[in-house]
Amino acid sequence: LFRSTSKFSYRMNAGIHSQDRAFQHSAALRYFLCGALKYDPGKNTSVTAEYNYMRGNTNGNNFDVPSLNGKIFALPANFAVADKHTDSLTAIDKYFRLQATHNLNDNWHLNLQIAYVYGEEGGYLLDADDGLPVSNDTLYRDSNFNDWKNHATGAEGFIDGKFYTGRKIEHKVILGVDYNHAYVTARIGDTGGEEKYGLYLANPQYDIIGRDSLRNFPIAPLASWVQKWISLYLEDHIKIASRLVITLATHLTHATVHWANYGPVPSYQDNSKYNSIIPRAGLTWLFSDDVSAYALYDESFLPQTNPNFQQRPFKPLTGHDLETGMKGYFLNKKLGLNISIFDIVKNNTLTPDPLHLYYYIQTSQIKSKGVDV
């Protein structure tokens, strides 16, 4: 639904989706409601408010279905781990954004926006206990509880525009600052490793006598995790004689991470602080308005907060991308063709610790090289 007047425009979308799955006892229902309202007080200014709401419910699962005698997919396709009476999961997402733009003149524009995201997921779930092997054709299941809530607030302001140095050198610049505050809380518990709720694979009986026992286990205290960052970025696209484009950019970030009551996470990860300077550079040659060749180099940085069994802080994830290629439109822009050669490197990557469940270890480097057409 869309409607517009001289000052206001609005949009409204809604939908619902009901689904059955291939395995038994499963059902899912989700729906969404999304709207936006735009106000134009003058020809140079506009303000837009947007809100999205999504909710989903699901029952039954076939998580962690095991292999049998080394063979995967040995169980029937409709095999289920739990029934609709023992599972009930709900997920909710809410998203709000307020954006304002103002044209200072024909060349310079001011942009401001703030957004808030809220999500929650949780409920009781009966799934395969991946810590226990199948014994005497019996699959052991564990009952677990999850209650995850996440909040994220972001704000951004930037100015973009263009100017000239001399007659043939054009600059298109972006200068901005952004802020993000992400907050997660969690309450979890399970009966893992207790050899409860056996399911005989040859003749599975899903109904559990005394379902109250599925919720009779301890729940861990509320844990929380907070990450904040503020960054400044600057980018300049320099076009020389309408043929050569030089891109120079940098991103300066200060980030902090704070944990509280987060299980095995040691104190060394509490209130960790990180600072980074990320460069970016590129060259583009314009053969025509439709065909160009380019080369690009940029870097990345991300704090890593997963738990380590040795209680040693992980180094941040860093990396770089070196890429070159060509882009073009042909046949009156009915055909687009992109060719690129890339070399991507990631340093200090993490992988699950094979000796300690729920912990991670830091491997060294991952390289990706290839051609994309």
CSV table of C-alpha atoms in Angstrom, one decimal:
chain,number,residue,atom,x,y,z
A,1,LEU,CA,0.0,0.0,0.0
A,2,PHE,CA,1.5,3.4,-1.0
A,3,ARG,CA,0.0,6.9,-0.8
A,4,SER,CA,1.6,10.3,-1.5
A,5,THR,CA,0.6,13.9,-1.0
A,6,SER,CA,2.5,17.1,-1.6
A,7,LYS,CA,4.1,16.9,1.9
A,8,PHE,CA,3.7,13.3,3.0
A,9,SER,CA,4.2,9.8,1.6
A,10,TYR,CA,3.6,6.5,3.3
A,11,ARG,CA,4.1,2.8,2.5
A,12,MET,CA,2.7,-0.2,4.3
A,13,ASN,CA,3.6,-3.9,3.7
A,14,ALA,CA,2.2,-6.9,5.5
A,15,GLY,CA,2.5,-10.7,5.0
A,16,ILE,CA,2.0,-14.1,6.6
A,17,HIS,CA,3.6,-17.4,5.9
A,18,SER,CA,2.5,-20.8,7.1
A,19,GLN,CA,4.7,-23.9,6.4
A,20,ASP,CA,5.0,-27.6,7.1
A,21,ARG,CA,8.3,-29.3,6.7
A,22,ALA,CA,9.5,-32.7,5.4
A,23,PHE,CA,10.0,-34.2,8.9
A,24,GLN,CA,7.2,-35.1,11.2
A,25,HIS,CA,5.5,-33.0,13.8
A,26,SER,CA,6.7,-29.7,12.4
A,27,ALA,CA,4.9,-26.5,11.7
A,28,ALA,CA,6.0,-22.9,11.3
A,29,LEU,CA,4.1,-19.6,11.2
A,30,ARG,CA,5.6,-16.2,10.6
A,31,TYR,CA,4.2,-12.8,9.8
A,32,PHE,CA,5.5,-9.2,9.3
A,33,LEU,CA,4.2,-5.7,9.3
A,34,CYS,CA,6.4,-3.0,7.8
A,35,GLY,CA,5.6,0.7,7.3
A,36,ALA,CA,7.4,4.0,6.4
A,37,LEU,CA,6.4,7.6,6.6
A,38,LYS,CA,8.2,10.4,4.7
A,39,TYR,CA,7.8,14.1,5.3
A,40,ASP,CA,9.1,16.8,2.9
A,41,PRO,CA,8.9,20.2,4.6
A,42,GLY,CA,10.7,21.8,1.6
A,43,LYS,CA,12.3,20.9,-1.7
A,44,ASN,CA,15.7,20.6,0.0
A,45,THR,CA,14.8,18.6,3.1
A,46,SER,CA,13.2,15.3,3.8
A,47,VAL,CA,12.6,13.2,6.9
A,48,THR,CA,11.7,9.5,6.8
A,49,ALA,CA,10.6,7.2,9.6
A,50,GLU,CA,10.5,3.4,9.1
A,51,TYR,CA,9.3,0.6,11.4
A,52,ASN,CA,9.4,-3.2,10.7
A,53,TYR,CA,8.0,-5.9,12.9
A,54,MET,CA,8.5,-9.6,12.3
A,55,ARG,CA,7.5,-12.6,14.4
A,56,GLY,CA,7.9,-16.3,13.9
A,57,ASN,CA,6.8,-19.4,15.8
A,58,THR,CA,7.9,-23.0,15.1
A,59,ASN,CA,7.4,-26.5,16.6
A,60,GLY,CA,9.2,-29.7,16.2
A,61,ASN,CA,12.7,-30.2,15.0
A,62,ASN,CA,15.2,-32.7,13.5
A,63,PHE,CA,18.4,-30.9,14.8
A,64,ASP,CA,21.7,-32.9,15.0
A,65,VAL,CA,20.3,-36.1,13.4
A,66,PRO,CA,23.2,-38.5,13.6
A,67,SER,CA,24.9,-40.7,11.1
A,68,LEU,CA,24.5,-44.5,11.6
A,69,ASN,CA,27.5,-46.8,11.3
A,70,GLY,CA,29.3,-44.0,9.5
A,71,LYS,CA,26.5,-43.4,7.0
A,72,ILE,CA,24.8,-40.0,6.8
A,73,PHE,CA,21.2,-39.7,5.7
A,74,ALA,CA,20.6,-43.3,7.1
A,75,LEU,CA,17.4,-42.3,8.8
A,76,PRO,CA,14.2,-41.6,6.9
A,77,ALA,CA,13.7,-38.1,5.5
A,78,ASN,CA,10.7,-37.6,7.7
A,79,PHE,CA,12.5,-38.6,10.9
A,80,ALA,CA,12.0,-36.1,13.7
A,81,VAL,CA,13.9,-35.6,17.0
A,82,ALA,CA,11.0,-33.9,18.8
A,83,ASP,CA,7.3,-33.5,18.5
A,84,LYS,CA,5.2,-30.4,18.4
A,85,HIS,CA,4.2,-30.8,22.1
A,86,THR,CA,7.8,-30.7,23.4
A,87,ASP,CA,9.1,-27.8,21.2
A,88,SER,CA,8.0,-24.2,21.1
A,89,LEU,CA,10.3,-21.6,19.8
A,90,THR,CA,9.5,-17.9,19.1
A,91,ALA,CA,11.6,-15.3,17.3
A,92,ILE,CA,10.8,-11.6,17.2
A,93,ASP,CA,12.5,-8.7,15.3
A,94,LYS,CA,11.8,-5.0,15.6
A,95,TYR,CA,13.5,-2.4,13.6
A,96,PHE,CA,13.1,1.4,13.7
A,97,ARG,CA,15.0,4.0,11.7
A,98,LEU,CA,14.7,7.8,11.4
A,99,GLN,CA,16.6,9.5,8.6
A,100,ALA,CA,16.9,13.1,7.6
A,101,THR,CA,18.6,14.6,4.5
A,102,HIS,CA,19.2,18.2,3.6
A,103,ASN,CA,20.6,19.6,0.4
A,104,LEU,CA,22.9,22.5,1.4
A,105,ASN,CA,23.2,23.4,-2.3
A,106,ASP,CA,23.5,21.6,-5.6
A,107,ASN,CA,26.8,20.1,-4.6
A,108,TRP,CA,26.7,19.4,-0.9
A,109,HIS,CA,24.3,17.3,1.1
A,110,LEU,CA,23.9,16.6,4.9
A,111,ASN,CA,22.6,13.1,6.0
A,112,LEU,CA,21.6,12.1,9.5
A,113,GLN,CA,20.1,8.8,10.7
A,114,ILE,CA,19.5,6.9,13.8
A,115,ALA,CA,18.3,3.3,14.1
A,116,TYR,CA,17.3,0.9,16.8
A,117,VAL,CA,17.1,-2.9,16.5
A,118,TYR,CA,15.6,-5.3,19.0
A,119,GLY,CA,15.4,-9.1,18.6
A,120,GLU,CA,14.6,-12.0,20.9
A,121,GLU,CA,14.6,-15.7,20.4
A,122,GLY,CA,13.9,-18.5,22.9
A,123,GLY,CA,11.8,-21.3,24.3
A,124,TYR,CA,12.2,-24.9,25.3
A,125,LEU,CA,13.7,-27.3,22.8
A,126,LEU,CA,14.2,-31.1,22.8
A,127,ASP,CA,17.0,-32.0,20.4
A,128,ALA,CA,19.6,-34.7,19.9
A,129,ASP,CA,22.4,-34.6,22.5
A,130,ASP,CA,25.4,-34.2,20.3
A,131,GLY,CA,27.7,-35.1,23.2
A,132,LEU,CA,26.3,-38.7,23.5
A,133,PRO,CA,26.7,-41.3,20.8
A,134,VAL,CA,23.8,-43.5,19.6
A,135,SER,CA,23.7,-46.6,21.8
A,136,ASN,CA,21.7,-49.8,21.2
A,137,ASP,CA,19.8,-48.0,18.4
A,138,THR,CA,18.8,-45.4,20.9
A,139,LEU,CA,19.2,-41.7,20.3
A,140,TYR,CA,19.6,-39.7,23.5
A,141,ARG,CA,18.0,-36.2,23.6
A,142,ASP,CA,18.5,-33.3,25.9
A,143,SER,CA,16.1,-30.6,26.9
A,144,ASN,CA,17.4,-27.1,26.7
A,145,PHE,CA,16.2,-23.6,27.3
A,146,ASN,CA,17.3,-20.4,25.5
A,147,ASP,CA,16.3,-16.8,26.1
A,148,TRP,CA,18.3,-14.5,24.0
A,149,LYS,CA,17.6,-10.7,23.6
A,150,ASN,CA,19.6,-8.3,21.6
A,151,HIS,CA,19.5,-4.5,21.4
A,152,ALA,CA,21.5,-2.4,19.0
A,153,THR,CA,21.4,1.4,18.6
A,154,GLY,CA,23.3,3.1,15.8
A,155,ALA,CA,23.7,6.7,14.7
A,156,GLU,CA,25.4,8.2,11.7
A,157,GLY,CA,26.0,11.6,10.3
A,158,PHE,CA,27.9,12.4,7.1
A,159,ILE,CA,28.3,15.1,4.6
A,160,ASP,CA,28.9,14.4,0.9
A,161,GLY,CA,29.6,16.7,-2.0
A,162,LYS,CA,32.0,17.6,-4.8
A,163,PHE,CA,34.4,20.4,-5.7
A,164,TYR,CA,37.1,21.0,-8.2
A,165,THR,CA,40.8,21.8,-8.1
A,166,GLY,CA,41.7,23.3,-11.4
A,167,ARG,CA,39.5,22.7,-14.4
A,168,LYS,CA,40.0,19.0,-14.9
A,169,ILE,CA,40.3,17.5,-11.4
A,170,GLU,CA,37.0,16.7,-9.7
A,171,HIS,CA,36.7,15.6,-6.1
A,172,LYS,CA,33.7,13.7,-4.6
A,173,VAL,CA,34.1,13.4,-0.9
A,174,ILE,CA,32.4,11.8,2.1
A,175,LEU,CA,33.1,12.8,5.6
A,176,GLY,CA,31.2,11.2,8.5
A,177,VAL,CA,31.0,9.7,11.9
A,178,ASP,CA,29.1,6.7,13.1
A,179,TYR,CA,28.3,5.2,16.6
A,180,ASN,CA,27.0,1.8,17.5
A,181,HIS,CA,26.0,0.3,20.9
A,182,ALA,CA,25.1,-3.4,20.8
A,183,TYR,CA,23.8,-5.2,23.9
A,184,VAL,CA,23.0,-8.9,24.3
A,185,THR,CA,21.5,-10.8,27.3
A,186,ALA,CA,21.1,-14.5,27.5
A,187,ARG,CA,19.7,-17.2,29.9
A,188,ILE,CA,20.5,-20.8,29.0
A,189,GLY,CA,20.2,-24.3,30.5
A,190,ASP,CA,20.1,-27.9,29.4
A,191,THR,CA,20.2,-31.5,30.5
A,192,GLY,CA,23.1,-32.5,28.2
A,193,GLY,CA,25.0,-35.6,29.0
A,194,GLU,CA,22.4,-37.2,31.3
A,195,GLU,CA,21.2,-39.9,28.9
A,196,LYS,CA,17.6,-38.8,29.2
A,197,TYR,CA,14.7,-39.0,26.8
A,198,GLY,CA,15.9,-41.9,24.7
A,199,LEU,CA,14.4,-42.4,21.3
A,200,TYR,CA,14.4,-45.9,19.9
A,201,LEU,CA,15.2,-45.4,16.2
A,202,ALA,CA,13.6,-48.5,14.9
A,203,ASN,CA,10.2,-47.6,16.4
A,204,PRO,CA,10.3,-44.1,17.8
A,205,GLN,CA,7.8,-43.1,20.4
A,206,TYR,CA,7.7,-39.4,20.6
A,207,ASP,CA,5.3,-38.8,23.5
A,208,ILE,CA,7.1,-38.3,26.8
A,209,ILE,CA,5.3,-39.2,30.0
A,210,GLY,CA,5.5,-36.4,32.5
A,211,ARG,CA,6.5,-33.5,30.2
A,212,ASP,CA,7.0,-31.3,33.2
A,213,SER,CA,10.5,-33.0,33.5
A,214,LEU,CA,11.5,-31.3,30.3
A,215,ARG,CA,11.6,-28.0,32.2
A,216,ASN,CA,12.9,-29.3,35.5
A,217,PHE,CA,16.6,-28.3,35.2
A,218,PRO,CA,18.7,-25.3,36.4
A,219,ILE,CA,18.9,-22.2,34.3
A,220,ALA,CA,22.2,-20.2,34.3
A,221,PRO,CA,22.2,-16.6,35.7
A,222,LEU,CA,21.5,-13.8,33.2
A,223,ALA,CA,24.6,-13.1,31.2
A,224,SER,CA,25.3,-9.9,29.2
A,225,TRP,CA,27.6,-8.7,26.5
A,226,VAL,CA,28.1,-5.2,25.3
A,227,GLN,CA,30.1,-3.9,22.4
A,228,LYS,CA,30.4,-0.2,21.5
A,229,TRP,CA,32.3,1.6,18.8
A,230,ILE,CA,32.7,5.1,17.4
A,231,SER,CA,34.4,5.7,14.1
A,232,LEU,CA,35.4,8.5,11.8
A,233,TYR,CA,35.6,8.0,8.0
A,234,LEU,CA,36.8,10.0,5.1
A,235,GLU,CA,36.8,9.2,1.4
A,236,ASP,CA,37.8,11.1,-1.7
A,237,HIS,CA,37.1,10.1,-5.3
A,238,ILE,CA,39.5,12.1,-7.5
A,239,LYS,CA,38.6,12.1,-11.2
A,240,ILE,CA,41.3,13.5,-13.5
A,241,ALA,CA,40.5,14.5,-17.1
A,242,SER,CA,37.3,12.5,-17.0
A,243,ARG,CA,39.4,9.3,-17.4
A,244,LEU,CA,41.4,8.4,-14.3
A,245,VAL,CA,39.7,8.0,-10.9
A,246,ILE,CA,41.8,7.7,-7.7
A,247,THR,CA,40.0,6.6,-4.5
A,248,LEU,CA,41.6,7.3,-1.2
A,249,ALA,CA,39.8,6.5,2.1
A,250,THR,CA,40.4,5.8,5.8
A,251,HIS,CA,38.3,4.5,8.7
A,252,LEU,CA,39.4,5.2,12.3
A,253,THR,CA,37.6,3.2,14.9
A,254,HIS,CA,37.6,3.0,18.7
A,255,ALA,CA,35.8,-0.1,20.1
A,256,THR,CA,35.1,-1.5,23.6
A,257,VAL,CA,33.8,-4.9,24.7
A,258,HIS,CA,32.3,-5.7,28.1
A,259,TRP,CA,31.1,-9.0,29.5
A,260,ALA,CA,29.1,-9.7,32.6
A,261,ASN,CA,28.4,-13.2,34.1
A,262,TYR,CA,29.1,-14.8,30.7
A,263,GLY,CA,29.9,-18.3,31.9
A,264,PRO,CA,33.5,-19.3,31.3
A,265,VAL,CA,34.6,-16.0,29.8
A,266,PRO,CA,37.6,-14.9,31.9
A,267,SER,CA,38.2,-11.4,33.3
A,268,TYR,CA,40.9,-10.5,30.8
A,269,GLN,CA,38.1,-10.1,28.2
A,270,ASP,CA,36.2,-7.6,30.3
A,271,ASN,CA,36.3,-4.0,29.1
A,272,SER,CA,38.7,-4.8,26.3
A,273,LYS,CA,39.6,-1.8,24.1
A,274,TYR,CA,40.6,-1.7,20.5
A,275,ASN,CA,41.8,1.0,18.1
A,276,SER,CA,42.2,0.6,14.4
A,277,ILE,CA,43.0,2.6,11.3
A,278,ILE,CA,41.7,1.0,8.1
A,279,PRO,CA,43.0,2.3,4.7
A,280,ARG,CA,41.5,1.9,1.3
A,281,ALA,CA,42.9,2.8,-2.1
A,282,GLY,CA,41.8,2.3,-5.6
A,283,LEU,CA,42.5,3.2,-9.3
A,284,THR,CA,39.9,3.2,-12.1
A,285,TRP,CA,40.5,3.9,-15.7
A,286,LEU,CA,37.4,4.9,-17.7
A,287,PHE,CA,37.8,3.7,-21.3
A,288,SER,CA,34.3,5.1,-22.0
A,289,ASP,CA,31.1,5.7,-20.1
A,290,ASP,CA,30.4,2.0,-20.3
A,291,VAL,CA,33.8,0.2,-19.9
A,292,SER,CA,36.3,0.6,-17.1
A,293,ALA,CA,39.3,-1.2,-15.5
A,294,TYR,CA,40.1,-1.0,-11.8
A,295,ALA,CA,42.4,-2.0,-9.1
A,296,LEU,CA,41.5,-2.0,-5.4
A,297,TYR,CA,43.2,-2.5,-2.0
A,298,ASP,CA,41.4,-2.4,1.3
A,299,GLU,CA,41.8,-3.8,4.9
A,300,SER,CA,39.5,-5.0,7.6
A,301,PHE,CA,39.5,-5.2,11.4
A,302,LEU,CA,37.2,-7.0,13.9
A,303,PRO,CA,37.6,-7.6,17.6
A,304,GLN,CA,37.1,-11.3,18.6
A,305,THR,CA,35.4,-12.1,21.8
A,306,ASN,CA,34.9,-15.9,21.8
A,307,PRO,CA,36.1,-17.8,25.0
A,308,ASN,CA,39.6,-19.4,25.1
A,309,PHE,CA,40.2,-22.4,27.3
A,310,GLN,CA,43.8,-21.2,28.0
A,311,GLN,CA,42.4,-17.8,29.1
A,312,ARG,CA,44.6,-15.9,26.6
A,313,PRO,CA,43.2,-13.0,24.7
A,314,PHE,CA,42.6,-13.5,21.0
A,315,LYS,CA,44.1,-11.1,18.5
A,316,PRO,CA,41.7,-9.1,16.5
A,317,LEU,CA,40.6,-10.5,13.1
A,318,THR,CA,42.5,-8.5,10.4
A,319,GLY,CA,42.8,-8.9,6.7
A,320,HIS,CA,43.2,-7.3,3.3
A,321,ASP,CA,41.7,-7.6,-0.2
A,322,LEU,CA,43.7,-7.0,-3.4
A,323,GLU,CA,41.5,-7.0,-6.5
A,324,THR,CA,41.7,-6.0,-10.1
A,325,GLY,CA,39.3,-6.4,-13.0
A,326,MET,CA,37.1,-4.9,-15.7
A,327,LYS,CA,33.5,-3.9,-15.9
A,328,GLY,CA,31.4,-3.0,-18.9
A,329,TYR,CA,28.0,-2.7,-20.5
A,330,PHE,CA,27.3,-3.7,-24.0
A,331,LEU,CA,24.4,-4.0,-26.5
A,332,ASN,CA,22.9,-0.7,-25.4
A,333,LYS,CA,23.3,-1.8,-21.7
A,334,LYS,CA,21.3,-5.0,-22.2
A,335,LEU,CA,24.5,-7.0,-21.3
A,336,GLY,CA,26.6,-6.4,-18.3
A,337,LEU,CA,30.0,-8.1,-17.9
A,338,ASN,CA,32.3,-8.1,-14.9
A,339,ILE,CA,35.7,-9.9,-14.7
A,340,SER,CA,37.8,-9.7,-11.5
A,341,ILE,CA,40.9,-11.4,-10.0
A,342,PHE,CA,41.1,-11.3,-6.3
A,343,ASP,CA,43.5,-12.2,-3.4
A,344,ILE,CA,41.8,-12.1,0.0
A,345,VAL,CA,43.7,-12.8,3.3
A,346,LYS,CA,42.3,-13.2,6.8
A,347,ASN,CA,44.6,-13.3,9.8
A,348,ASN,CA,44.0,-14.6,13.3
A,349,THR,CA,40.9,-16.6,12.4
A,350,LEU,CA,39.1,-18.7,15.0
A,351,THR,CA,37.8,-22.3,14.9
A,352,PRO,CA,36.0,-24.4,17.6
A,353,ASP,CA,38.4,-26.1,20.0
A,354,PRO,CA,38.4,-29.8,19.2
A,355,LEU,CA,39.4,-30.7,22.8
A,356,HIS,CA,37.1,-28.3,24.8
A,357,LEU,CA,33.5,-27.9,24.0
A,358,TYR,CA,32.2,-24.3,23.7
A,359,TYR,CA,35.7,-22.9,23.5
A,360,TYR,CA,37.8,-21.7,20.5
A,361,ILE,CA,41.3,-21.7,19.3
A,362,GLN,CA,43.1,-19.2,17.1
A,363,THR,CA,44.5,-20.5,13.8
A,364,SER,CA,46.7,-18.5,11.6
A,365,GLN,CA,45.8,-17.4,8.2
A,366,ILE,CA,43.2,-18.1,5.5
A,367,LYS,CA,43.9,-17.2,1.9
A,368,SER,CA,41.4,-17.0,-1.0
A,369,LYS,CA,42.5,-16.5,-4.5
A,370,GLY,CA,40.5,-16.7,-7.7
A,371,VAL,CA,38.9,-15.3,-10.7
A,372,ASP,CA,35.2,-14.2,-10.9
A,373,VAL,CA,33.4,-13.7,-14.2
